[in-house]
């Protein structure tokens, strides 16, 4: 019997059925034929390639596998992604960064297991890959954005050093135990973000570059994912981007120009950390006062935090434009139009949702207070 026949029989038994018996049958076939391992791995790379054709990206696969399955499946899928990458076409700096983030520890750190258990895990992972839905393709936006950056590619531009400074500042702000130091560090990072965005717009005008908006997906993880999506939406809107939340798959797609997308990613990550730290401190104070309910407190805390931070970001964004020269304002307006057009192209139909579960007054008040303490504005006007 050929190895291909073994794999085909295992797939027919296990991938298109949902019962444990079917999975056991397929795993038994694979476990009994070690010669089928290479063909099984090749088929896995094909599943990964088909996921790319359906609009998925490396970070998306990692996120869905981590959410739906276990560490053993995550190691298997990351290994497949790395194995498939050399046979794939170039897809731009964001894609490359996602591949780099996979690391090299997958197979080396995997615990030893018997052939049947490994075959079972492989089939479970392949089931998930086989059933992935279609996503909006971000390749077109990425290709246009990379082309507009010139033959050297955006990832070789000197601005990446500034983004490294911003990441370092935010990391220090999140780690310090001194509020005044955190505020100063975050304020400086915000200033660099805003200046980076304006510099990109000015550069496009001076070089007559045909810049276009790109798009990226940012994970919005449970728990309290709805309020986190609201926070991300507010951050995106204030930074000349637009966000669309996919609740069922746990991410938001953010559309905008590259420098603004990077600012949104960095700021969202940092504010989540700051919100989490503030919420833990506020919750401890509530418990010390005899309070026992925590879920509604956290939900309301984060909802208030997102609402208040959104308002502050919007005010800060408006304040930035008031200090800009008149010749730059039409440039920013045209970029906003381009972002909206890209969003409408990717998502011709969207719906709104009502924020649920916000009923705790103490949580709301503490969240609003924490948002007021968060530093979200640049300290000097831009010009």
CSV table of C-alpha atoms in Angstrom, one decimal:
chain,number,residue,atom,x,y,z
A,1,UNK,CA,0.0,0.0,0.0
A,2,UNK,CA,1.4,3.4,-0.9
A,3,UNK,CA,2.0,6.1,1.6
A,4,UNK,CA,-0.3,8.4,-0.3
A,5,UNK,CA,-3.1,5.8,0.0
A,6,UNK,CA,-2.6,5.6,3.7
A,7,UNK,CA,-2.9,9.4,4.1
A,8,UNK,CA,-5.9,9.5,1.8
A,9,UNK,CA,-7.7,6.8,3.8
A,10,UNK,CA,-6.8,8.5,7.1
A,11,UNK,CA,-8.2,11.8,5.8
A,12,UNK,CA,-11.4,10.3,4.5
A,13,UNK,CA,-11.9,8.7,7.9
A,14,UNK,CA,-11.1,11.6,10.2
A,15,UNK,CA,-11.1,15.0,8.5
A,16,UNK,CA,-14.7,15.1,7.3
A,17,UNK,CA,-16.3,13.6,10.4
A,18,UNK,CA,-16.5,14.9,13.9
A,19,UNK,CA,-16.7,11.8,16.0
A,20,UNK,CA,-13.9,10.5,18.2
A,21,UNK,CA,-14.2,7.1,16.6
A,22,UNK,CA,-13.5,8.5,13.2
A,23,UNK,CA,-10.4,10.4,14.6
A,24,UNK,CA,-9.1,7.2,16.2
A,25,UNK,CA,-9.5,5.3,12.9
A,26,UNK,CA,-7.5,7.8,11.0
A,27,UNK,CA,-4.8,8.1,13.6
A,28,UNK,CA,-4.5,4.3,13.7
A,29,UNK,CA,-3.9,4.2,10.0
A,30,UNK,CA,-1.2,6.8,10.2
A,31,UNK,CA,0.5,5.4,13.3
A,32,UNK,CA,0.8,2.0,11.6
A,33,UNK,CA,2.6,3.4,8.5
A,34,UNK,CA,5.8,5.4,9.5
A,35,UNK,CA,6.6,5.7,5.8
A,36,UNK,CA,3.5,8.0,5.4
A,37,UNK,CA,5.0,10.7,7.7
A,38,UNK,CA,6.7,12.7,4.9
A,39,UNK,CA,3.5,12.7,2.8
A,40,UNK,CA,1.5,13.7,5.8
A,41,UNK,CA,3.8,16.7,6.4
A,42,UNK,CA,3.6,17.7,2.7
A,43,UNK,CA,-0.2,17.7,2.9
A,44,UNK,CA,0.0,19.9,6.0
A,45,UNK,CA,2.0,22.4,4.1
A,46,UNK,CA,-0.7,22.3,1.4
A,47,UNK,CA,-3.3,23.1,4.0
A,48,UNK,CA,-1.3,26.1,5.2
A,49,UNK,CA,-0.9,27.3,1.6
A,50,UNK,CA,-4.7,27.0,1.1
A,51,UNK,CA,-5.2,29.0,4.2
A,52,UNK,CA,-3.2,31.8,2.7
A,53,UNK,CA,-5.4,31.6,-0.4
A,54,UNK,CA,-8.4,32.1,1.8
A,55,UNK,CA,-7.0,35.3,3.2
A,56,UNK,CA,-5.4,34.0,6.4
A,57,UNK,CA,-1.9,35.1,7.6
A,58,UNK,CA,0.6,33.5,9.9
A,59,UNK,CA,-0.4,35.4,13.0
A,60,UNK,CA,-4.1,34.5,12.3
A,61,UNK,CA,-3.3,30.8,12.2
A,62,UNK,CA,-1.4,31.0,15.4
A,63,UNK,CA,-4.2,32.9,17.1
A,64,UNK,CA,-7.0,30.5,16.0
A,65,UNK,CA,-5.0,27.4,16.9
A,66,UNK,CA,-4.1,28.8,20.3
A,67,UNK,CA,-7.7,29.7,20.9
A,68,UNK,CA,-9.3,26.4,19.7
A,69,UNK,CA,-6.7,23.7,20.4
A,70,UNK,CA,-3.6,23.0,22.6
A,71,UNK,CA,0.1,23.6,22.7
A,72,UNK,CA,0.9,20.4,20.8
A,73,UNK,CA,-1.3,21.6,17.9
A,74,UNK,CA,0.3,25.0,18.0
A,75,UNK,CA,3.8,23.5,17.7
A,76,UNK,CA,2.6,21.4,14.8
A,77,UNK,CA,1.1,24.3,12.9
A,78,UNK,CA,3.9,26.7,13.5
A,79,UNK,CA,6.3,24.0,12.2
A,80,UNK,CA,4.2,23.7,9.1
A,81,UNK,CA,4.1,27.5,8.6
A,82,UNK,CA,7.9,27.6,8.8
A,83,UNK,CA,8.3,24.6,6.5
A,84,UNK,CA,6.0,26.2,3.9
A,85,UNK,CA,7.5,29.6,4.0
A,86,UNK,CA,10.5,28.9,1.7
A,87,UNK,CA,8.2,27.7,-1.0
A,88,UNK,CA,5.9,30.8,-0.8
A,89,UNK,CA,6.1,34.0,-2.7
A,90,UNK,CA,7.3,37.3,-1.1
A,91,UNK,CA,4.5,38.9,0.8
A,92,UNK,CA,5.9,42.0,2.4
A,93,UNK,CA,7.5,43.1,5.7
A,94,UNK,CA,4.4,42.6,7.9
A,95,UNK,CA,4.2,39.0,6.7
A,96,UNK,CA,7.9,38.5,7.3
A,97,UNK,CA,7.6,39.9,10.8
A,98,UNK,CA,4.8,37.4,11.6
A,99,UNK,CA,7.1,34.6,10.4
A,100,UNK,CA,9.9,35.9,12.5
A,101,UNK,CA,7.6,36.0,15.6
A,102,UNK,CA,7.1,32.2,15.3
A,103,UNK,CA,10.5,31.5,16.7
A,104,UNK,CA,12.4,28.3,16.3
A,105,UNK,CA,11.4,26.3,19.4
A,106,UNK,CA,8.6,24.2,18.0
A,107,UNK,CA,9.9,20.8,17.3
A,108,UNK,CA,12.9,21.0,19.6
A,109,UNK,CA,10.7,21.7,22.7
A,110,UNK,CA,8.0,19.2,21.8
A,111,UNK,CA,7.7,16.4,24.4
A,112,UNK,CA,8.2,12.8,23.2
A,113,UNK,CA,4.9,11.0,22.5
A,114,UNK,CA,3.7,7.8,20.8
A,115,UNK,CA,2.8,7.7,17.2
A,116,UNK,CA,-0.9,7.3,17.8
A,117,UNK,CA,-1.1,10.4,20.0
A,118,UNK,CA,1.0,12.4,17.5
A,119,UNK,CA,-1.2,11.3,14.6
A,120,UNK,CA,-4.3,12.2,16.5
A,121,UNK,CA,-2.9,15.7,17.2
A,122,UNK,CA,-2.0,16.1,13.5
A,123,UNK,CA,-5.5,15.2,12.3
A,124,UNK,CA,-7.1,17.5,14.8
A,125,UNK,CA,-4.9,20.4,13.6
A,126,UNK,CA,-5.7,19.5,9.9
A,127,UNK,CA,-9.4,19.5,10.7
A,128,UNK,CA,-9.1,23.0,11.9
A,129,UNK,CA,-7.1,24.2,8.9
A,130,UNK,CA,-9.5,22.5,6.5
A,131,UNK,CA,-12.5,24.3,8.0
A,132,UNK,CA,-11.1,27.8,8.1
A,133,UNK,CA,-13.6,30.3,6.6
A,134,UNK,CA,-12.7,32.8,4.0
A,135,UNK,CA,-11.3,36.1,5.2
A,136,UNK,CA,-10.9,39.5,3.5
A,137,UNK,CA,-7.6,39.3,1.6
A,138,UNK,CA,-5.1,41.9,2.9
A,139,UNK,CA,-2.5,40.9,0.3
A,140,UNK,CA,-3.6,43.6,-2.2
A,141,UNK,CA,-3.3,46.4,0.2
A,142,UNK,CA,0.1,45.1,1.5
A,143,UNK,CA,1.4,44.7,-2.1
A,144,UNK,CA,0.4,48.2,-3.0
A,145,UNK,CA,1.8,49.7,0.2
A,146,UNK,CA,5.1,47.8,-0.3
A,147,UNK,CA,5.3,49.0,-3.9
A,148,UNK,CA,4.6,52.6,-2.9
A,149,UNK,CA,7.6,52.4,-0.5
A,150,UNK,CA,10.0,51.9,-3.4
A,151,UNK,CA,12.3,49.1,-4.5
A,152,UNK,CA,14.1,48.9,-1.2
A,153,UNK,CA,10.9,48.1,0.7
A,154,UNK,CA,9.4,49.8,3.7
A,155,UNK,CA,11.2,47.5,6.2
A,156,UNK,CA,14.5,49.0,5.2
A,157,UNK,CA,13.5,52.6,5.8
A,158,UNK,CA,15.3,54.5,8.6
A,159,UNK,CA,12.0,55.1,10.4
A,160,UNK,CA,12.1,51.6,11.8
A,161,UNK,CA,14.7,52.9,14.3
A,162,UNK,CA,12.2,55.4,15.6
A,163,UNK,CA,9.7,52.6,16.1
A,164,UNK,CA,12.3,50.8,18.1
A,165,UNK,CA,12.6,53.8,20.3
A,166,UNK,CA,8.9,54.0,20.7
A,167,UNK,CA,8.7,50.3,21.7
A,168,UNK,CA,11.4,50.8,24.2
A,169,UNK,CA,9.7,53.8,25.8
A,170,UNK,CA,6.4,52.0,26.1
A,171,UNK,CA,8.1,48.9,27.6
A,172,UNK,CA,9.7,51.0,30.3
A,173,UNK,CA,6.4,52.8,30.9
A,174,UNK,CA,4.6,49.5,31.5
A,175,UNK,CA,7.4,48.1,33.7
A,176,UNK,CA,8.0,51.1,36.0
A,177,UNK,CA,6.3,51.3,39.4
A,178,UNK,CA,6.4,55.1,39.4
A,179,UNK,CA,3.4,56.8,37.9
A,180,UNK,CA,5.2,60.0,37.1
A,181,UNK,CA,8.0,58.1,35.2
A,182,UNK,CA,5.4,56.1,33.3
A,183,UNK,CA,3.5,59.2,32.3
A,184,UNK,CA,6.7,60.9,31.1
A,185,UNK,CA,7.8,57.8,29.1
A,186,UNK,CA,4.4,57.3,27.5
A,187,UNK,CA,4.1,61.0,26.7
A,188,UNK,CA,7.4,60.9,24.8
A,189,UNK,CA,6.3,57.7,23.0
A,190,UNK,CA,3.1,59.5,22.0
A,191,UNK,CA,5.0,62.5,20.7
A,192,UNK,CA,7.2,60.2,18.6
A,193,UNK,CA,4.2,58.4,17.2
A,194,UNK,CA,2.4,61.6,16.2
A,195,UNK,CA,5.6,63.1,14.6
A,196,UNK,CA,6.3,59.9,12.8
A,197,UNK,CA,2.8,59.9,11.2
A,198,UNK,CA,3.1,63.6,10.1
A,199,UNK,CA,6.6,63.0,8.8
A,200,UNK,CA,5.3,60.1,6.7
A,201,UNK,CA,2.6,62.4,5.2
A,202,UNK,CA,5.1,65.1,4.5
A,203,UNK,CA,7.5,62.7,2.9
A,204,UNK,CA,4.7,61.4,0.6
A,205,UNK,CA,4.0,65.0,-0.6
A,206,UNK,CA,7.7,65.9,-1.1
A,207,UNK,CA,8.6,62.8,-3.0
A,208,UNK,CA,5.3,62.5,-4.9
A,209,UNK,CA,5.0,58.9,-3.6
A,210,UNK,CA,1.8,57.1,-4.6
A,211,UNK,CA,1.2,55.9,-1.0
A,212,UNK,CA,-1.8,53.8,-0.3
A,213,UNK,CA,-3.4,52.5,2.9
A,214,UNK,CA,-2.6,49.0,4.1
A,215,UNK,CA,-4.4,46.8,6.6
A,216,UNK,CA,-3.5,44.5,9.5
A,217,UNK,CA,-5.3,42.2,11.9
A,218,UNK,CA,-4.9,42.7,15.7
A,219,UNK,CA,-6.0,40.0,18.1
A,220,UNK,CA,-8.8,41.0,20.5
A,221,UNK,CA,-8.6,38.3,23.2
A,222,UNK,CA,-11.1,37.1,25.8
A,223,UNK,CA,-12.1,37.9,28.4
A,224,UNK,CA,-14.0,41.2,28.0
A,225,UNK,CA,-13.2,41.2,24.3
A,226,UNK,CA,-16.1,43.5,23.4
A,227,UNK,CA,-14.7,46.4,25.6
A,228,UNK,CA,-11.2,45.7,24.2
A,229,UNK,CA,-12.6,46.0,20.7
A,230,UNK,CA,-14.1,49.3,21.6
A,231,UNK,CA,-10.8,50.5,23.0
A,232,UNK,CA,-9.0,49.4,19.8
A,233,UNK,CA,-11.6,51.2,17.6
A,234,UNK,CA,-11.1,54.4,19.5
A,235,UNK,CA,-7.3,54.2,19.2
A,236,UNK,CA,-7.6,53.5,15.5
A,237,UNK,CA,-10.0,56.3,14.9
A,238,UNK,CA,-7.8,58.8,16.6
A,239,UNK,CA,-4.8,57.7,14.6
A,240,UNK,CA,-6.4,58.1,11.2
A,241,UNK,CA,-7.3,54.4,10.9
A,242,UNK,CA,-10.5,52.4,10.9
A,243,UNK,CA,-11.2,49.1,12.7
A,244,UNK,CA,-13.7,46.4,12.0
A,245,UNK,CA,-14.2,43.7,14.7
A,246,UNK,CA,-14.7,40.0,13.9
A,247,UNK,CA,-16.2,38.8,17.1
A,248,UNK,CA,-16.4,35.1,16.2
A,249,UNK,CA,-12.7,34.8,15.2
A,250,UNK,CA,-11.3,37.1,17.9
A,251,UNK,CA,-9.6,39.9,15.9
A,252,UNK,CA,-10.1,43.4,14.5
A,253,UNK,CA,-9.0,44.4,11.0
A,254,UNK,CA,-7.4,47.9,11.1
A,255,UNK,CA,-7.1,49.8,7.9
A,256,UNK,CA,-4.7,52.8,7.6
A,257,UNK,CA,-1.3,54.0,6.4
A,258,UNK,CA,1.6,52.0,7.6
A,259,UNK,CA,3.0,54.4,10.2
A,260,UNK,CA,-0.4,54.9,11.7
A,261,UNK,CA,-1.0,51.1,11.8
A,262,UNK,CA,2.2,50.6,13.7
A,263,UNK,CA,1.2,53.4,16.1
A,264,UNK,CA,-2.2,51.7,16.7
A,265,UNK,CA,-0.6,48.3,17.4
A,266,UNK,CA,1.9,49.8,19.9
A,267,UNK,CA,-0.6,52.0,21.7
A,268,UNK,CA,-3.3,49.3,21.9
A,269,UNK,CA,-0.8,46.9,23.5
A,270,UNK,CA,0.5,49.5,25.9
A,271,UNK,CA,-2.9,50.8,27.0
A,272,UNK,CA,-4.1,47.2,27.6
A,273,UNK,CA,-1.2,46.6,29.9
A,274,UNK,CA,-1.8,49.9,31.7
A,275,UNK,CA,-5.5,49.2,32.0
A,276,UNK,CA,-4.8,45.7,33.4
A,277,UNK,CA,-2.5,47.1,36.0
A,278,UNK,CA,-4.9,49.8,37.0
A,279,UNK,CA,-7.8,47.3,37.1
A,280,UNK,CA,-5.9,44.9,39.3
A,281,UNK,CA,-5.1,47.7,41.8
A,282,UNK,CA,-8.7,49.0,41.8
A,283,UNK,CA,-10.1,45.5,42.2
A,284,UNK,CA,-7.8,44.8,45.2
A,285,UNK,CA,-9.1,47.9,46.9
A,286,UNK,CA,-12.7,46.8,46.2
A,287,UNK,CA,-12.0,43.4,47.7
A,288,UNK,CA,-10.3,44.9,50.7
A,289,UNK,CA,-13.6,46.8,51.3
A,290,UNK,CA,-15.6,43.5,51.4
A,291,UNK,CA,-16.7,43.3,47.7
A,292,UNK,CA,-16.9,39.8,46.2
A,293,UNK,CA,-18.3,40.3,42.7
A,294,UNK,CA,-15.5,40.9,40.2
A,295,UNK,CA,-16.7,40.0,36.7
A,296,UNK,CA,-19.2,42.9,36.4
A,297,UNK,CA,-16.6,45.2,38.0
A,298,UNK,CA,-14.0,44.3,35.4
A,299,UNK,CA,-16.4,44.6,32.5
A,300,UNK,CA,-17.6,48.0,33.6
A,301,UNK,CA,-14.1,49.1,34.5
A,302,UNK,CA,-12.8,48.3,31.0
A,303,UNK,CA,-15.9,49.8,29.3
A,304,UNK,CA,-15.4,53.1,31.1
A,305,UNK,CA,-11.6,53.0,30.4
A,306,UNK,CA,-12.2,52.5,26.7
A,307,UNK,CA,-14.9,55.2,26.6
A,308,UNK,CA,-12.9,57.8,28.4
A,309,UNK,CA,-9.6,57.0,26.6
A,310,UNK,CA,-11.4,57.2,23.3
A,311,UNK,CA,-12.7,60.7,24.2
A,312,UNK,CA,-9.2,61.9,25.2
A,313,UNK,CA,-7.6,60.4,22.1
A,314,UNK,CA,-10.2,62.2,19.9
A,315,UNK,CA,-9.6,65.5,21.6
A,316,UNK,CA,-5.8,65.0,21.3
A,317,UNK,CA,-6.2,64.2,17.6
A,318,UNK,CA,-8.2,67.4,17.0
A,319,UNK,CA,-5.6,69.4,18.9
A,320,UNK,CA,-2.8,68.0,16.7
A,321,UNK,CA,-4.4,69.2,13.5
A,322,UNK,CA,-5.0,72.7,14.9
A,323,UNK,CA,-1.2,73.3,15.0
A,324,UNK,CA,-0.4,72.1,11.5
A,325,UNK,CA,0.3,74.2,8.5
A,326,UNK,CA,-2.5,74.9,6.0
A,327,UNK,CA,-0.8,73.0,3.2
A,328,UNK,CA,-0.6,69.8,5.2
A,329,UNK,CA,-4.3,69.7,6.2
A,330,UNK,CA,-5.5,68.8,2.7
A,331,UNK,CA,-2.9,66.0,2.6
A,332,UNK,CA,-4.2,64.5,5.8
A,333,UNK,CA,-7.8,64.8,4.6
A,334,UNK,CA,-7.0,63.0,1.4
A,335,UNK,CA,-5.4,60.2,3.4
A,336,UNK,CA,-8.5,59.9,5.5
A,337,UNK,CA,-10.6,59.5,2.3
A,338,UNK,CA,-8.2,56.9,1.0
A,339,UNK,CA,-8.5,54.9,4.3
A,340,UNK,CA,-12.3,55.1,4.1
A,341,UNK,CA,-12.3,53.9,0.5
A,342,UNK,CA,-10.0,51.0,1.4
A,343,UNK,CA,-12.3,50.0,4.3
A,344,UNK,CA,-15.4,50.1,2.1
A,345,UNK,CA,-13.6,47.9,-0.4
A,346,UNK,CA,-12.6,45.3,2.2
A,347,UNK,CA,-15.9,45.5,4.1
A,348,UNK,CA,-18.8,46.5,1.9
A,349,UNK,CA,-21.2,45.4,4.6
A,350,UNK,CA,-20.7,46.0,8.4
A,351,UNK,CA,-23.0,46.1,11.4
A,352,UNK,CA,-22.9,47.8,14.7
A,353,UNK,CA,-23.3,46.1,18.1
A,354,UNK,CA,-24.4,47.4,21.5
A,355,UNK,CA,-22.0,47.2,24.4
A,356,UNK,CA,-23.2,44.6,26.8
A,357,UNK,CA,-22.8,43.9,30.5
A,358,UNK,CA,-21.9,47.4,31.8
A,359,UNK,CA,-23.8,47.7,35.0
A,360,UNK,CA,-21.3,48.2,37.8
A,361,UNK,CA,-21.1,51.9,39.0
A,362,UNK,CA,-17.9,51.4,41.0
A,363,UNK,CA,-16.2,49.6,38.1
A,364,UNK,CA,-17.2,52.4,35.7
A,365,UNK,CA,-16.0,55.1,38.0
A,366,UNK,CA,-12.7,53.4,38.7
A,367,UNK,CA,-12.2,52.7,34.9
A,368,UNK,CA,-12.9,56.4,34.1
A,369,UNK,CA,-10.4,57.5,36.8
A,370,UNK,CA,-7.7,55.1,35.4
A,371,UNK,CA,-8.3,56.4,31.9
A,372,UNK,CA,-7.9,60.0,33.1
A,373,UNK,CA,-4.5,58.9,34.6
A,374,UNK,CA,-3.3,57.3,31.4
A,375,UNK,CA,-1.1,59.6,29.3
A,376,UNK,CA,-2.4,59.7,25.8
A,377,UNK,CA,-1.4,63.1,24.4
A,378,UNK,CA,1.7,64.6,23.0
A,379,UNK,CA,3.1,67.5,24.9
A,380,UNK,CA,4.1,69.8,22.1
A,381,UNK,CA,2.1,70.8,19.1
A,382,UNK,CA,3.2,69.6,15.7
A,383,UNK,CA,4.1,71.8,12.9
